[in-house]
Coordinates of C-alpha atoms in Angstrom, one line a residue:
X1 CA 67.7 48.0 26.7
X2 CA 67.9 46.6 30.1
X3 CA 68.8 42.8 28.4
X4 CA 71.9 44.6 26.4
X5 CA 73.1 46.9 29.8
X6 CA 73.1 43.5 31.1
X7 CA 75.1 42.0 28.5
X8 CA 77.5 44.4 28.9
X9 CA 78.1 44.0 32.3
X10 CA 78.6 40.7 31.7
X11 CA 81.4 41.2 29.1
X12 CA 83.2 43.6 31.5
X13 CA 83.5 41.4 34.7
X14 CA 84.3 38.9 32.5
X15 CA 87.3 40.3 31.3
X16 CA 87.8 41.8 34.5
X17 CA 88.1 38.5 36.1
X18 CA 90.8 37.4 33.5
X19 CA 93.0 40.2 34.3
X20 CA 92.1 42.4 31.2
X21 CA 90.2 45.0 33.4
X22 CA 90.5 46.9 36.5
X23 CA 88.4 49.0 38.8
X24 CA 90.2 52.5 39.9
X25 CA 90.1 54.5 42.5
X26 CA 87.7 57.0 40.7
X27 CA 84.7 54.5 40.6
X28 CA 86.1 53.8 36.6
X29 CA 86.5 50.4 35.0
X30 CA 89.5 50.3 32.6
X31 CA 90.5 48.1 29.9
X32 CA 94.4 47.2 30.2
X33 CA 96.1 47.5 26.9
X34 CA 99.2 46.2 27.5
X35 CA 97.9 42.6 29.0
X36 CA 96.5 42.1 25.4
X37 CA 98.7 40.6 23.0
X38 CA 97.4 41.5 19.7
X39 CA 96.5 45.5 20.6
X40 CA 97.2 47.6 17.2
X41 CA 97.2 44.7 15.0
X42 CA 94.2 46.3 12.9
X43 CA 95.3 49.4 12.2
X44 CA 99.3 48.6 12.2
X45 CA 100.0 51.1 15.1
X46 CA 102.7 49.8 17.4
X47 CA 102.6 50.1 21.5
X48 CA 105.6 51.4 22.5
X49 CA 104.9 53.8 20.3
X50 CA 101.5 55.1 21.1
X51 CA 102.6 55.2 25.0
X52 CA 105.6 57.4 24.0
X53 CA 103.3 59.6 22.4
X54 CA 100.6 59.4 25.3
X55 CA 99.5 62.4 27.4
X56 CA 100.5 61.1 30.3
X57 CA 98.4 63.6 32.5
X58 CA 95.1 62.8 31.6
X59 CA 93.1 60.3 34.0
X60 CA 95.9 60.1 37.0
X61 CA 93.8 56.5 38.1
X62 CA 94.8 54.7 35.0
X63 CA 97.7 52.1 35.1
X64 CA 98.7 52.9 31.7
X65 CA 97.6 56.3 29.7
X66 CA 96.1 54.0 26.9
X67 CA 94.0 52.4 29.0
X68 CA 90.4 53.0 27.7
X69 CA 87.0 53.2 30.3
X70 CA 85.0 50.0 30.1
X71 CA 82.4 51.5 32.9
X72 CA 82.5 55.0 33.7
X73 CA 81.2 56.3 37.3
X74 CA 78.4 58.6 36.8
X75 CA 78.4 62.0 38.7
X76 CA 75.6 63.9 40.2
X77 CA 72.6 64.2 37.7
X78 CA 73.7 62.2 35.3
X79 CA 72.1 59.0 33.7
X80 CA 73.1 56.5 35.5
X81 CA 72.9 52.2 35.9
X82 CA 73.0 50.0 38.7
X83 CA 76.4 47.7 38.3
X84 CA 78.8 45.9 40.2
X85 CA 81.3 49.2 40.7
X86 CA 78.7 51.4 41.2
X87 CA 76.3 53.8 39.3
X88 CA 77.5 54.5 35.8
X89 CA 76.9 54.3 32.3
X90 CA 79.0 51.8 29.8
X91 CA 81.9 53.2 27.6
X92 CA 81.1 53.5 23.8
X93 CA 83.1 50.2 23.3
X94 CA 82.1 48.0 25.2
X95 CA 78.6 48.5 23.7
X96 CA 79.5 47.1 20.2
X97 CA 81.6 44.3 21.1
X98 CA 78.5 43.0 23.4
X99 CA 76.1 44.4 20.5
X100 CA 77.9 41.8 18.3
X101 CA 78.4 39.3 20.1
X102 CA 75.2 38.4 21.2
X103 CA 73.5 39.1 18.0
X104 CA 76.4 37.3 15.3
X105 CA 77.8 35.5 18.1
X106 CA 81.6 35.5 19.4
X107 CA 83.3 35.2 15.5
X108 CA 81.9 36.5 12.3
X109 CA 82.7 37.7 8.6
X110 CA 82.2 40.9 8.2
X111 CA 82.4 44.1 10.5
X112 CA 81.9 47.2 9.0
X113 CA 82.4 51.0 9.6
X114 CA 83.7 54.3 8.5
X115 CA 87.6 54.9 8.0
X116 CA 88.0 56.9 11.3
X117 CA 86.8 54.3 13.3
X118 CA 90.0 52.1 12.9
X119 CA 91.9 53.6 15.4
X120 CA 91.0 53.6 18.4
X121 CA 87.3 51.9 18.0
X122 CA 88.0 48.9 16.2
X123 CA 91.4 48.7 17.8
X124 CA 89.7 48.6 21.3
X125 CA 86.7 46.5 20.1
X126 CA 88.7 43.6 18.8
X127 CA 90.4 43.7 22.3
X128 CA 87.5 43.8 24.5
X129 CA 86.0 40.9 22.5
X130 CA 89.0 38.9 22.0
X131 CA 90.1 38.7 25.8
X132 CA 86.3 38.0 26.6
X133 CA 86.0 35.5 24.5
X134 CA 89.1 34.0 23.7
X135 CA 88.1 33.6 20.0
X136 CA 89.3 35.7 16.9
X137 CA 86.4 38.6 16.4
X138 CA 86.4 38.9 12.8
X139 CA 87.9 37.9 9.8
X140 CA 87.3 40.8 7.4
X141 CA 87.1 44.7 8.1
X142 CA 85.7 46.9 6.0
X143 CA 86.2 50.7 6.3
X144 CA 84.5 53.0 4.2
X145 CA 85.7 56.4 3.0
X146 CA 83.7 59.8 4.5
X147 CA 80.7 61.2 2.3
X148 CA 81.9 64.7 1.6
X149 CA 80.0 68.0 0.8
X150 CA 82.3 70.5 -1.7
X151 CA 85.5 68.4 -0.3
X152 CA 84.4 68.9 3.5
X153 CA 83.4 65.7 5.9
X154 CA 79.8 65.8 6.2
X155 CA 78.9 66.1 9.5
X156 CA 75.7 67.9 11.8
X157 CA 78.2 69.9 13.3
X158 CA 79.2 71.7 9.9
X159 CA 75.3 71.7 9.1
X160 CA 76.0 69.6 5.8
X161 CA 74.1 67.0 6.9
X162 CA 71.4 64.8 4.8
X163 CA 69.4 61.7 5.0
X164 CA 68.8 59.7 2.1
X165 CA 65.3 60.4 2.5
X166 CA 66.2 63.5 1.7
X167 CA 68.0 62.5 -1.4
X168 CA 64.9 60.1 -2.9
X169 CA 62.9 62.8 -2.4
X170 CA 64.2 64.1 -5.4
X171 CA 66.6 61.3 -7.0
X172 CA 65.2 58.0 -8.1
X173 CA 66.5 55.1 -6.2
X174 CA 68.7 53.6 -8.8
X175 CA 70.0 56.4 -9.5
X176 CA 71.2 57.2 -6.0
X177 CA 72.7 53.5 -6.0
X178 CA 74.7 54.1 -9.2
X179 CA 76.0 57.4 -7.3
X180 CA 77.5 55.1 -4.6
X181 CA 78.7 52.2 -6.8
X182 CA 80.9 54.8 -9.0
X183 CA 83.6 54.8 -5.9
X184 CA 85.3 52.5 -4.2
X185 CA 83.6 52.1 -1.3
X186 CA 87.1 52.9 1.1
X187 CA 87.5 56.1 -1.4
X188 CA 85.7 59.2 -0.6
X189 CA 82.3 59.9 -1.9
X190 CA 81.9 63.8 -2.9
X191 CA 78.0 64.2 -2.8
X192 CA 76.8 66.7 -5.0
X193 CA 73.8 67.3 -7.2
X194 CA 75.9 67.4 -10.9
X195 CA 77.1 64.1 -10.0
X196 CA 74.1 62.3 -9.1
X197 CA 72.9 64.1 -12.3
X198 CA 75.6 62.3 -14.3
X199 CA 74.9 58.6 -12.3
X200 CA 71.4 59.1 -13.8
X201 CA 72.9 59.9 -17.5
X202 CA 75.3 57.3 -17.1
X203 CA 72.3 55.1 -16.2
X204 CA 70.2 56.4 -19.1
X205 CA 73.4 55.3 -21.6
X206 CA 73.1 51.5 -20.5
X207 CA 69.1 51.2 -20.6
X208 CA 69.3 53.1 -23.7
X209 CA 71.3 50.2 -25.1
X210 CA 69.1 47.0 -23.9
X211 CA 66.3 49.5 -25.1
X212 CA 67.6 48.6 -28.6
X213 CA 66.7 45.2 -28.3
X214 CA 62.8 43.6 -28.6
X215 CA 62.8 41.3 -25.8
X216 CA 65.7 41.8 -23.4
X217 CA 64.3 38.9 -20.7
X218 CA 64.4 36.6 -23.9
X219 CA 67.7 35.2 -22.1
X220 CA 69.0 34.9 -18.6
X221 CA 72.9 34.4 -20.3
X222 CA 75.8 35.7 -19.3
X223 CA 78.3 35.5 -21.7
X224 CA 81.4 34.1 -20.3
X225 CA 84.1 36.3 -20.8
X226 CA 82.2 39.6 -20.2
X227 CA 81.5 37.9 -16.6
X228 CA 85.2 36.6 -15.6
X229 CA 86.1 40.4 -16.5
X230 CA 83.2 41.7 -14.0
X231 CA 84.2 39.0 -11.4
X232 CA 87.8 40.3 -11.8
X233 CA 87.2 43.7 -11.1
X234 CA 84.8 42.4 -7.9
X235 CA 87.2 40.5 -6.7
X236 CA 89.8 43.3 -6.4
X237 CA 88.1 44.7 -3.0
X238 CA 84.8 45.1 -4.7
X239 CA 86.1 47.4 -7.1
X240 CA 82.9 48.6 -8.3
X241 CA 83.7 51.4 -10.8
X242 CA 85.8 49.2 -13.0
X243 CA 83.2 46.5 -12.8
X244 CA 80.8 49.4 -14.1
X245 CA 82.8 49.6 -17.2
X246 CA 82.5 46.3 -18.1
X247 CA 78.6 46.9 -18.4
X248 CA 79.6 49.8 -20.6
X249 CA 82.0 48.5 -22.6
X250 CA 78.9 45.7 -22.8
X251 CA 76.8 48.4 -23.8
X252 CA 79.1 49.6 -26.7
X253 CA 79.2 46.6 -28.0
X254 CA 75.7 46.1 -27.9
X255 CA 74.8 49.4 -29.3
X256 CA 77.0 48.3 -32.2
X257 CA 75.1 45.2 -33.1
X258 CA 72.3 44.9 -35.5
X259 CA 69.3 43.2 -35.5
X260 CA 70.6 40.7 -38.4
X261 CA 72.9 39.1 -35.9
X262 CA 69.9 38.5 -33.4
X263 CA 71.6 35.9 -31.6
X264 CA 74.6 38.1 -30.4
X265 CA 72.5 41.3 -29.7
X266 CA 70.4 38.5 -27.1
X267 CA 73.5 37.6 -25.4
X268 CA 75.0 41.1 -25.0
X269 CA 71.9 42.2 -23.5
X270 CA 71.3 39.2 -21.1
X271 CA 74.7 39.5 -20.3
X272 CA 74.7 43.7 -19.6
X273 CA 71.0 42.9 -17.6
X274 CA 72.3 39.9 -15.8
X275 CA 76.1 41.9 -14.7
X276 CA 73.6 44.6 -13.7
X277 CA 71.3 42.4 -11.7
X278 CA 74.8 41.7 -9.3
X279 CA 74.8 45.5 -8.2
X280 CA 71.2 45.8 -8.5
X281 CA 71.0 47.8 -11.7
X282 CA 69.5 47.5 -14.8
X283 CA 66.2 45.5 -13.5
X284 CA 63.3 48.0 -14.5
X285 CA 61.8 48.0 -18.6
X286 CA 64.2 50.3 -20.6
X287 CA 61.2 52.8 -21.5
X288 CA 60.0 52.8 -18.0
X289 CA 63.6 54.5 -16.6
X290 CA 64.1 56.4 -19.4
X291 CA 60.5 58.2 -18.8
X292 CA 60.8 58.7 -15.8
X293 CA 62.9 61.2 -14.2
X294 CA 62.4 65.1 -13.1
X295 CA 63.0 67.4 -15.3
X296 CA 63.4 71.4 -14.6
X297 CA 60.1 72.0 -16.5
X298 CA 57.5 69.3 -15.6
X299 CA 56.5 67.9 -19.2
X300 CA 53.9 64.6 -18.7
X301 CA 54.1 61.8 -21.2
X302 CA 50.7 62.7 -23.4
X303 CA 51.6 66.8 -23.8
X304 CA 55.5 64.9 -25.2
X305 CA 53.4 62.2 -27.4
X306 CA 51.1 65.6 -28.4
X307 CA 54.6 67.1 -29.4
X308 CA 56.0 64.5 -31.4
X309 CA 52.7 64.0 -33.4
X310 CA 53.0 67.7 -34.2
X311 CA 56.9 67.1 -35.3
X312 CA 55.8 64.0 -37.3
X313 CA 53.2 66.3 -39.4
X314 CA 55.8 69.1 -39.6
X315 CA 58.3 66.6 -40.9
X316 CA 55.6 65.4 -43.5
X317 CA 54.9 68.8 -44.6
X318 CA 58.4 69.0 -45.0
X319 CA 58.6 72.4 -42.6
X320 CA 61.9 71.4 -41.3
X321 CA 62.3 74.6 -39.0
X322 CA 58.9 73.8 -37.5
X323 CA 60.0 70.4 -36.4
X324 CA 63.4 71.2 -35.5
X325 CA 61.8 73.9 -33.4
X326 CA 59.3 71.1 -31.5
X327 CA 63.0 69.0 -30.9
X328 CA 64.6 72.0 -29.6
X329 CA 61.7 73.0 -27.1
X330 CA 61.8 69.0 -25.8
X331 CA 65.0 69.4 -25.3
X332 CA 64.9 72.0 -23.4
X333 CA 62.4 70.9 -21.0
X334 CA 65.0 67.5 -20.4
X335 CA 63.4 65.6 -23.1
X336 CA 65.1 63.4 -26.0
X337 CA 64.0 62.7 -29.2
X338 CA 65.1 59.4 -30.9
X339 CA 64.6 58.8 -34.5
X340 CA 64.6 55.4 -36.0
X341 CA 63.1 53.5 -39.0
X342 CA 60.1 52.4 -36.3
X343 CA 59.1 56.0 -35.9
X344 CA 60.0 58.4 -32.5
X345 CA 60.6 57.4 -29.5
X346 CA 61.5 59.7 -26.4
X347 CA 63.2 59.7 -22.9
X348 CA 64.5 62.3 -20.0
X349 CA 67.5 63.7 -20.1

């Protein structure tokens, strides 16, 4: 704590010393907006205009009312560091710009954050950092959209707050990454129980596909064209819910070949496990997803295999009610029966 106070201290006299900062007369430390070139190029908000629009009576000790507090004077019983201007505590700035700089160094890739934090925290970080340095911060932002709860922000304050702890308490966690690849990750993401629901049945669709196929490690393959559509559809912005219907349109296919044409049914399903593999789907045995799971009444894999059996002598004693009965129940308690020529297989709803 005390190296990174340090470090920000560092980065304010620094840009104090090259004209970007000042100290006022109330024992603050401002940034000056209007010395630095490039202010409002992230977010596309012009100058002139946001100092026409400025509340000019807030903080009489500023040059200019967009100035924003590098160092901010403590007052009596607050917490409080030993600086060059005096006891205070940093602003919130100032903390990530020396935060990422020392740690990624003066220019990196990527710099992340939620969609409200454009304007004026990234604004004011790229700034800070910029003037300090001299060097361009960063060469790609990415902002992503709010998690809502029934269409409001969540937030502690509206007390619709969760951690994913909370969530793979109760949701596997493939499913819960499904539930986040199915928006764009600037779009909104409306948490709610009937969608991660549907992430796991749209999950359950694409293992039940490669669970069609004997050996679906045979290959590690991608077919060619299924992977320049997928790379397409990542290379739009990471659009990753059209890159998710490639893999189904995959799985389609592959649920429409047949075990004659071995040799294509391998390649659609190296090709639908190795597209997955990119967003970290589609890695676990087929049998071992689809049997897994919670289900509203708990049903454990021998009292289903005990069900079945019963079905299968039902069936062979041709008491058709009896078994459809057994099916019906299953289903009931979230479980599916599936019917082939190799006998009955099962998996959660």
């Amino acid at each position: 704590a005390t190296r990174h106070m340090d470090e920000m201290i560092a980065m304010i006299r620094k840009l104090q010393e090259r004209g970007f900062a000042y100290a006022a007369g109330n024992g603050d430390v401002y940034y000056r907006v209007d010395r630095f070139e490039g202010y409002g190029k992230l977010s596309g908000k012009k100058l002139d205009e946001l100092e026409s629009g400025a509340r000019v009576e807030v903080e009489a000790a500023k040059e200019n009312p967009l100035d924003f507090v590098l160092w901010k004077a403590s007052k009596p019983g607050e917490p409080a560091w030993e600086s060059p201007w005096g006891p205070g505590r940093p602003g919130w700035h100032i903390e990530c710009s020396a935060m990422s700089t020392a740690c990624l160094g003066p220019h990196f890739d990527l710099h992340g954050g939620g969609g409200d934090l454009v304007f004026p925290h990234h604004e004011n970080e790229i700034a800070q950092s910029e003037a300090a340095t001299g060097q361009h911060f960063v060469n790609t932002w990415m902002h992503v959209g709010y998690v809502q709860i029934n269409d409001e922000k969540m937030s502690k304050s509206l007390g619709n707050f969760f951690t994913i702890r909370e969530v793979l308490d109760v949701y596997e966690p493939e499913v819960v990454r499904y539930f986040l690849l199915a928006s764009q990750y600037r779009s909104p993401l409306n948490y709610s129980t009937e969608n991660l629901d549907l992430a796991r049945s749209a999950l359950a669709r694409l293992y039940g596909a490669l669970d069609g196929v004997d050996d679906v490690s045979a290959t590690d393959q991608v077919a060619p064209e299924w992977a320049e559509r997928f790379r397409i559809a990542m290379d739009d912005d990471f659009n990753t819910p059209v890159a998710l219907s490639v893999l189904f349109d995959l799985a389609r296919d592959l649920n429409r070949a047949t075990k004659e044409k071995s040799a294509m049914q391998a390649l659609l399903a190296s090709s639908l496990r190795g597209l997955g593999a990119v967003l970290g789907l589609l890695q676990q045995e087929p049998q071992v997803f689809l049997k897994s799971g919670a289900s509203e009444v708990d049903v454990n894999p021998a009292e289903i295999e005990a069900f079945i059996e019963a079905r299968n002598a039902a069936r062979a004693a041709k008491d058709w009610a009896e078994a459809d009965r057994i099916r019906d129940q299953l289903h009931e308690q979230g479980v599916e029966l599936l019917d082939s020529r190799e006998g009955t297989s099962w998996r959660r709803l």
